[in-house]
Amino acid sequence: MVEAHLDILHNDIKYIGWVPHLLHALRETKFLALKGYTALCLFSAPAFEFHRLLNLELDVPCFNTNFLLNFLHNSHVLETLVIHDISRDKYFRPLEYDGTAPPTMVPNCVTSHLKSFEFRGYEDSAGEREFIAYLLQRGLALKTVTIHLKYVFNQETKYDIVSELSAIPRGSATCQLNFIDQNAVEHGMNSH
């Protein structure tokens, strides 16, 4: 299988314990989109490796840097990562990540393969900032990083966020950092 899209909306984890088994069967896929509660099902599942995964789109109902770094450690050749933080979505209840702390070494995909990173639903939490800084500083192959700012920020706060994230040193000299104002998108304007 080359491409798989999973979208689980059920919020009772006991009824969706089969999801890790399905993902294990899909570990050779090249494109994987995990929407809704699907990623949450992996919070207590054993880790498994994606040997050929090139593109990952991941809805994150509970933003957790350790979960994301563990996923990256197990996605050896990942080139494109899209994270959509839906943790403030009224339909999702919070859940803590039960997995182990990630290894201290930087994931191979981050230093050698990751070319594009997109973060949708950025709310400027400490965890989100830490994760973006981690990728910017260690992403030696990064070409583009796009951050979609949540529409809840006023102009001054947006300016501060853009300034702070733009000041983070980058591991890749060719990395372009782009910001998209979700409010401007809804009204037909973009900001970079």
PDB file of C-alpha atoms in Angstrom:
ATOM      1  CA  MET A   1       0.000   0.000   0.000  1.00  0.00           C
ATOM      2  CA  VAL A   2       1.353   3.401  -0.995  1.00  0.00           C
ATOM      3  CA  GLU A   3      -1.145   5.753   0.679  1.00  0.00           C
ATOM      4  CA  ALA A   4      -3.446   5.477   3.695  1.00  0.00           C
ATOM      5  CA  HIS A   5      -5.881   7.913   5.336  1.00  0.00           C
ATOM      6  CA  LEU A   6      -7.365   7.057   8.721  1.00  0.00           C
ATOM      7  CA  ASP A   7      -9.978   9.231  10.400  1.00  0.00           C
ATOM      8  CA  ILE A   8     -11.322   7.981  13.705  1.00  0.00           C
ATOM      9  CA  LEU A   9     -13.835  10.172  15.469  1.00  0.00           C
ATOM     10  CA  HIS A  10     -14.741   7.898  18.371  1.00  0.00           C
ATOM     11  CA  ASN A  11     -13.515   9.327  21.654  1.00  0.00           C
ATOM     12  CA  ASP A  12     -13.634   6.138  23.724  1.00  0.00           C
ATOM     13  CA  ILE A  13     -10.194   4.546  23.408  1.00  0.00           C
ATOM     14  CA  LYS A  14     -11.381   1.106  24.580  1.00  0.00           C
ATOM     15  CA  TYR A  15     -13.422   0.731  21.382  1.00  0.00           C
ATOM     16  CA  ILE A  16     -10.551   1.572  19.050  1.00  0.00           C
ATOM     17  CA  GLY A  17      -7.726  -0.582  20.410  1.00  0.00           C
ATOM     18  CA  TRP A  18      -7.391  -2.217  16.976  1.00  0.00           C
ATOM     19  CA  VAL A  19      -5.920   0.962  15.420  1.00  0.00           C
ATOM     20  CA  PRO A  20      -2.277   0.175  16.369  1.00  0.00           C
ATOM     21  CA  HIS A  21      -2.674  -3.238  14.708  1.00  0.00           C
ATOM     22  CA  LEU A  22      -3.945  -1.589  11.542  1.00  0.00           C
ATOM     23  CA  LEU A  23      -1.074   0.921  11.534  1.00  0.00           C
ATOM     24  CA  HIS A  24       1.396  -1.910  12.073  1.00  0.00           C
ATOM     25  CA  ALA A  25       0.022  -3.493   8.894  1.00  0.00           C
ATOM     26  CA  LEU A  26       0.490  -0.139   7.115  1.00  0.00           C
ATOM     27  CA  ARG A  27       4.088   0.403   8.228  1.00  0.00           C
ATOM     28  CA  GLU A  28       5.433   0.143   4.646  1.00  0.00           C
ATOM     29  CA  THR A  29       3.174   2.918   3.297  1.00  0.00           C
ATOM     30  CA  LYS A  30       4.745   6.070   1.820  1.00  0.00           C
ATOM     31  CA  PHE A  31       1.940   8.544   2.595  1.00  0.00           C
ATOM     32  CA  LEU A  32      -0.002   8.409   5.854  1.00  0.00           C
ATOM     33  CA  ALA A  33      -2.718  10.763   7.101  1.00  0.00           C
ATOM     34  CA  LEU A  34      -3.913  10.222  10.664  1.00  0.00           C
ATOM     35  CA  LYS A  35      -6.950  12.390  11.351  1.00  0.00           C
ATOM     36  CA  GLY A  36      -9.256  12.896  14.304  1.00  0.00           C
ATOM     37  CA  TYR A  37      -8.601  10.568  17.214  1.00  0.00           C
ATOM     38  CA  THR A  38      -6.331   8.225  15.255  1.00  0.00           C
ATOM     39  CA  ALA A  39      -3.057   9.621  16.669  1.00  0.00           C
ATOM     40  CA  LEU A  40      -4.502   9.509  20.174  1.00  0.00           C
ATOM     41  CA  CYS A  41      -4.916   5.743  19.794  1.00  0.00           C
ATOM     42  CA  LEU A  42      -1.113   5.525  19.586  1.00  0.00           C
ATOM     43  CA  PHE A  43      -0.499   7.296  22.903  1.00  0.00           C
ATOM     44  CA  SER A  44      -0.514   3.962  24.742  1.00  0.00           C
ATOM     45  CA  ALA A  45       0.464   1.656  21.870  1.00  0.00           C
ATOM     46  CA  PRO A  46       3.905   0.086  21.475  1.00  0.00           C
ATOM     47  CA  ALA A  47       6.136   1.899  18.972  1.00  0.00           C
ATOM     48  CA  PHE A  48       6.686   0.468  15.524  1.00  0.00           C
ATOM     49  CA  GLU A  49       8.741   1.688  12.603  1.00  0.00           C
ATOM     50  CA  PHE A  50       7.728   3.183   9.278  1.00  0.00           C
ATOM     51  CA  HIS A  51      10.607   2.269   6.953  1.00  0.00           C
ATOM     52  CA  ARG A  52       9.300   3.935   3.782  1.00  0.00           C
ATOM     53  CA  LEU A  53       7.112   6.747   5.099  1.00  0.00           C
ATOM     54  CA  LEU A  54       7.814   9.943   3.123  1.00  0.00           C
ATOM     55  CA  ASN A  55       4.785  12.085   3.977  1.00  0.00           C
ATOM     56  CA  LEU A  56       2.921  12.238   7.291  1.00  0.00           C
ATOM     57  CA  GLU A  57      -0.157  14.326   8.065  1.00  0.00           C
ATOM     58  CA  LEU A  58      -1.054  14.108  11.720  1.00  0.00           C
ATOM     59  CA  ASP A  59      -3.959  15.579  13.688  1.00  0.00           C
ATOM     60  CA  VAL A  60      -2.794  15.962  17.271  1.00  0.00           C
ATOM     61  CA  PRO A  61      -5.694  16.129  19.770  1.00  0.00           C
ATOM     62  CA  CYS A  62      -3.239  16.402  22.689  1.00  0.00           C
ATOM     63  CA  PHE A  63      -0.008  18.145  21.699  1.00  0.00           C
ATOM     64  CA  ASN A  64       2.922  16.204  23.133  1.00  0.00           C
ATOM     65  CA  THR A  65       6.540  16.702  22.071  1.00  0.00           C
ATOM     66  CA  ASN A  66       7.666  13.270  23.331  1.00  0.00           C
ATOM     67  CA  PHE A  67       5.003  11.520  21.240  1.00  0.00           C
ATOM     68  CA  LEU A  68       5.996  13.484  18.137  1.00  0.00           C
ATOM     69  CA  LEU A  69       9.738  12.909  18.613  1.00  0.00           C
ATOM     70  CA  ASN A  70       9.190   9.175  19.141  1.00  0.00           C
ATOM     71  CA  PHE A  71       7.115   9.089  15.943  1.00  0.00           C
ATOM     72  CA  LEU A  72       9.924  10.885  14.076  1.00  0.00           C
ATOM     73  CA  HIS A  73      12.517   8.444  15.443  1.00  0.00           C
ATOM     74  CA  ASN A  74      10.463   5.645  13.904  1.00  0.00           C
ATOM     75  CA  SER A  75       9.968   7.370  10.527  1.00  0.00           C
ATOM     76  CA  HIS A  76      13.486   7.087   9.125  1.00  0.00           C
ATOM     77  CA  VAL A  77      13.093   8.715   5.687  1.00  0.00           C
ATOM     78  CA  LEU A  78      10.247  11.174   6.340  1.00  0.00           C
ATOM     79  CA  GLU A  79      10.443  14.183   4.001  1.00  0.00           C
ATOM     80  CA  THR A  80       7.184  16.026   4.690  1.00  0.00           C
ATOM     81  CA  LEU A  81       5.483  16.501   8.054  1.00  0.00           C
ATOM     82  CA  VAL A  82       2.157  18.275   8.571  1.00  0.00           C
ATOM     83  CA  ILE A  83       0.880  18.630  12.122  1.00  0.00           C
ATOM     84  CA  HIS A  84      -2.559  20.000  12.888  1.00  0.00           C
ATOM     85  CA  ASP A  85      -2.955  20.852  16.558  1.00  0.00           C
ATOM     86  CA  ILE A  86      -6.619  20.236  17.312  1.00  0.00           C
ATOM     87  CA  SER A  87      -6.111  20.080  21.083  1.00  0.00           C
ATOM     88  CA  ARG A  88      -8.456  23.012  21.692  1.00  0.00           C
ATOM     89  CA  ASP A  89     -11.197  21.422  19.592  1.00  0.00           C
ATOM     90  CA  LYS A  90     -14.318  21.096  21.750  1.00  0.00           C
ATOM     91  CA  TYR A  91     -14.903  17.520  20.537  1.00  0.00           C
ATOM     92  CA  PHE A  92     -11.615  16.117  21.868  1.00  0.00           C
ATOM     93  CA  ARG A  93     -10.920  15.370  25.490  1.00  0.00           C
ATOM     94  CA  PRO A  94      -7.308  15.567  26.719  1.00  0.00           C
ATOM     95  CA  LEU A  95      -5.274  12.407  27.241  1.00  0.00           C
ATOM     96  CA  GLU A  96      -1.743  12.027  28.559  1.00  0.00           C
ATOM     97  CA  TYR A  97       0.936  10.289  26.514  1.00  0.00           C
ATOM     98  CA  ASP A  98       1.923   6.956  28.112  1.00  0.00           C
ATOM     99  CA  GLY A  99       4.974   6.316  25.948  1.00  0.00           C
ATOM    100  CA  THR A 100       8.613   6.481  26.855  1.00  0.00           C
ATOM    101  CA  ALA A 101      10.781   9.567  26.611  1.00  0.00           C
ATOM    102  CA  PRO A 102      12.361   9.828  23.157  1.00  0.00           C
ATOM    103  CA  PRO A 103      16.031   8.976  22.650  1.00  0.00           C
ATOM    104  CA  THR A 104      18.367  11.934  23.173  1.00  0.00           C
ATOM    105  CA  MET A 105      19.819  11.684  19.671  1.00  0.00           C
ATOM    106  CA  VAL A 106      18.132  13.630  16.902  1.00  0.00           C
ATOM    107  CA  PRO A 107      15.890  11.504  14.645  1.00  0.00           C
ATOM    108  CA  ASN A 108      17.595  10.528  11.391  1.00  0.00           C
ATOM    109  CA  CYS A 109      14.753  11.941   9.310  1.00  0.00           C
ATOM    110  CA  VAL A 110      15.195  15.371  10.935  1.00  0.00           C
ATOM    111  CA  THR A 111      18.916  15.619  10.181  1.00  0.00           C
ATOM    112  CA  SER A 112      18.900  13.962   6.744  1.00  0.00           C
ATOM    113  CA  HIS A 113      15.498  13.841   5.045  1.00  0.00           C
ATOM    114  CA  LEU A 114      12.862  16.250   6.405  1.00  0.00           C
ATOM    115  CA  LYS A 115      12.421  18.983   3.766  1.00  0.00           C
ATOM    116  CA  SER A 116       9.015  20.426   4.609  1.00  0.00           C
ATOM    117  CA  PHE A 117       7.235  21.020   7.906  1.00  0.00           C
ATOM    118  CA  GLU A 118       3.810  22.591   8.272  1.00  0.00           C
ATOM    119  CA  PHE A 119       2.124  23.393  11.582  1.00  0.00           C
ATOM    120  CA  ARG A 120      -1.608  24.118  11.446  1.00  0.00           C
ATOM    121  CA  GLY A 121      -3.485  25.555  14.396  1.00  0.00           C
ATOM    122  CA  TYR A 122      -0.451  27.110  16.117  1.00  0.00           C
ATOM    123  CA  GLU A 123      -1.462  28.553  19.496  1.00  0.00           C
ATOM    124  CA  ASP A 124       1.975  29.519  20.843  1.00  0.00           C
ATOM    125  CA  SER A 125       2.055  27.054  23.732  1.00  0.00           C
ATOM    126  CA  ALA A 126       5.442  26.271  25.282  1.00  0.00           C
ATOM    127  CA  GLY A 127       5.329  22.735  23.841  1.00  0.00           C
ATOM    128  CA  GLU A 128       4.551  23.959  20.339  1.00  0.00           C
ATOM    129  CA  ARG A 129       7.348  26.560  20.473  1.00  0.00           C
ATOM    130  CA  GLU A 130       9.791  23.954  21.796  1.00  0.00           C
ATOM    131  CA  PHE A 131       8.940  21.501  19.017  1.00  0.00           C
ATOM    132  CA  ILE A 132       9.238  24.100  16.248  1.00  0.00           C
ATOM    133  CA  ALA A 133      12.568  25.317  17.670  1.00  0.00           C
ATOM    134  CA  TYR A 134      13.778  21.707  17.805  1.00  0.00           C
ATOM    135  CA  LEU A 135      13.004  21.154  14.119  1.00  0.00           C
ATOM    136  CA  LEU A 136      14.356  24.536  12.987  1.00  0.00           C
ATOM    137  CA  GLN A 137      17.639  24.065  14.833  1.00  0.00           C
ATOM    138  CA  ARG A 138      18.212  20.407  13.940  1.00  0.00           C
ATOM    139  CA  GLY A 139      16.498  20.157  10.548  1.00  0.00           C
ATOM    140  CA  LEU A 140      19.577  20.150   8.342  1.00  0.00           C
ATOM    141  CA  ALA A 141      17.611  19.368   5.152  1.00  0.00           C
ATOM    142  CA  LEU A 142      14.639  21.667   5.846  1.00  0.00           C
ATOM    143  CA  LYS A 143      13.621  23.871   2.928  1.00  0.00           C
ATOM    144  CA  THR A 144      10.259  25.220   4.140  1.00  0.00           C
ATOM    145  CA  VAL A 145       8.539  25.625   7.478  1.00  0.00           C
ATOM    146  CA  THR A 146       4.995  26.998   7.364  1.00  0.00           C
ATOM    147  CA  ILE A 147       3.145  27.990  10.512  1.00  0.00           C
ATOM    148  CA  HIS A 148      -0.592  28.688  10.447  1.00  0.00           C
ATOM    149  CA  LEU A 149      -1.360  31.053  13.331  1.00  0.00           C
ATOM    150  CA  LYS A 150      -4.685  30.532  15.072  1.00  0.00           C
ATOM    151  CA  TYR A 151      -7.092  33.390  14.427  1.00  0.00           C
ATOM    152  CA  VAL A 152      -7.458  34.185  18.152  1.00  0.00           C
ATOM    153  CA  PHE A 153      -4.368  36.447  18.294  1.00  0.00           C
ATOM    154  CA  ASN A 154      -4.442  40.231  18.034  1.00  0.00           C
ATOM    155  CA  GLN A 155      -1.983  41.960  15.679  1.00  0.00           C
ATOM    156  CA  GLU A 156       0.571  42.758  18.401  1.00  0.00           C
ATOM    157  CA  THR A 157       0.640  39.166  19.634  1.00  0.00           C
ATOM    158  CA  LYS A 158       0.984  37.869  16.062  1.00  0.00           C
ATOM    159  CA  TYR A 159       3.916  40.222  15.511  1.00  0.00           C
ATOM    160  CA  ASP A 160       5.586  38.993  18.727  1.00  0.00           C
ATOM    161  CA  ILE A 161       5.092  35.340  17.740  1.00  0.00           C
ATOM    162  CA  VAL A 162       6.500  35.880  14.253  1.00  0.00           C
ATOM    163  CA  SER A 163       9.473  37.820  15.661  1.00  0.00           C
ATOM    164  CA  GLU A 164      10.235  35.199  18.311  1.00  0.00           C
ATOM    165  CA  LEU A 165      10.025  32.213  15.950  1.00  0.00           C
ATOM    166  CA  SER A 166      11.955  34.033  13.211  1.00  0.00           C
ATOM    167  CA  ALA A 167      14.817  34.636  15.662  1.00  0.00           C
ATOM    168  CA  ILE A 168      15.371  30.894  16.241  1.00  0.00           C
ATOM    169  CA  PRO A 169      18.653  29.798  14.605  1.00  0.00           C
ATOM    170  CA  ARG A 170      18.173  27.347  11.744  1.00  0.00           C
ATOM    171  CA  GLY A 171      20.204  24.250  11.005  1.00  0.00           C
ATOM    172  CA  SER A 172      19.544  24.657   7.287  1.00  0.00           C
ATOM    173  CA  ALA A 173      20.814  27.801   5.572  1.00  0.00           C
ATOM    174  CA  THR A 174      18.149  27.384   2.861  1.00  0.00           C
ATOM    175  CA  CYS A 175      15.136  27.039   5.205  1.00  0.00           C
ATOM    176  CA  GLN A 176      12.293  29.468   4.445  1.00  0.00           C
ATOM    177  CA  LEU A 177      10.021  30.279   7.385  1.00  0.00           C
ATOM    178  CA  ASN A 178       6.460  31.244   6.373  1.00  0.00           C
ATOM    179  CA  PHE A 179       3.561  32.401   8.536  1.00  0.00           C
ATOM    180  CA  ILE A 180      -0.084  32.233   7.551  1.00  0.00           C
ATOM    181  CA  ASP A 181      -2.647  34.209   9.488  1.00  0.00           C
ATOM    182  CA  GLN A 182      -5.731  31.977   9.712  1.00  0.00           C
ATOM    183  CA  ASN A 183      -7.968  35.045  10.038  1.00  0.00           C
ATOM    184  CA  ALA A 184      -6.477  36.578   6.870  1.00  0.00           C
ATOM    185  CA  VAL A 185      -6.967  33.296   4.986  1.00  0.00           C
ATOM    186  CA  GLU A 186     -10.643  33.288   5.929  1.00  0.00           C
ATOM    187  CA  HIS A 187     -10.914  36.834   4.554  1.00  0.00           C
ATOM    188  CA  GLY A 188      -8.857  36.177   1.400  1.00  0.00           C
ATOM    189  CA  MET A 189      -5.499  37.674   2.529  1.00  0.00           C
ATOM    190  CA  ASN A 190      -2.153  36.003   3.362  1.00  0.00           C
ATOM    191  CA  SER A 191       0.773  37.188   5.472  1.00  0.00           C
ATOM    192  CA  HIS A 192       4.322  35.840   5.269  1.00  0.00           C
TER     193      HIS A 192
END
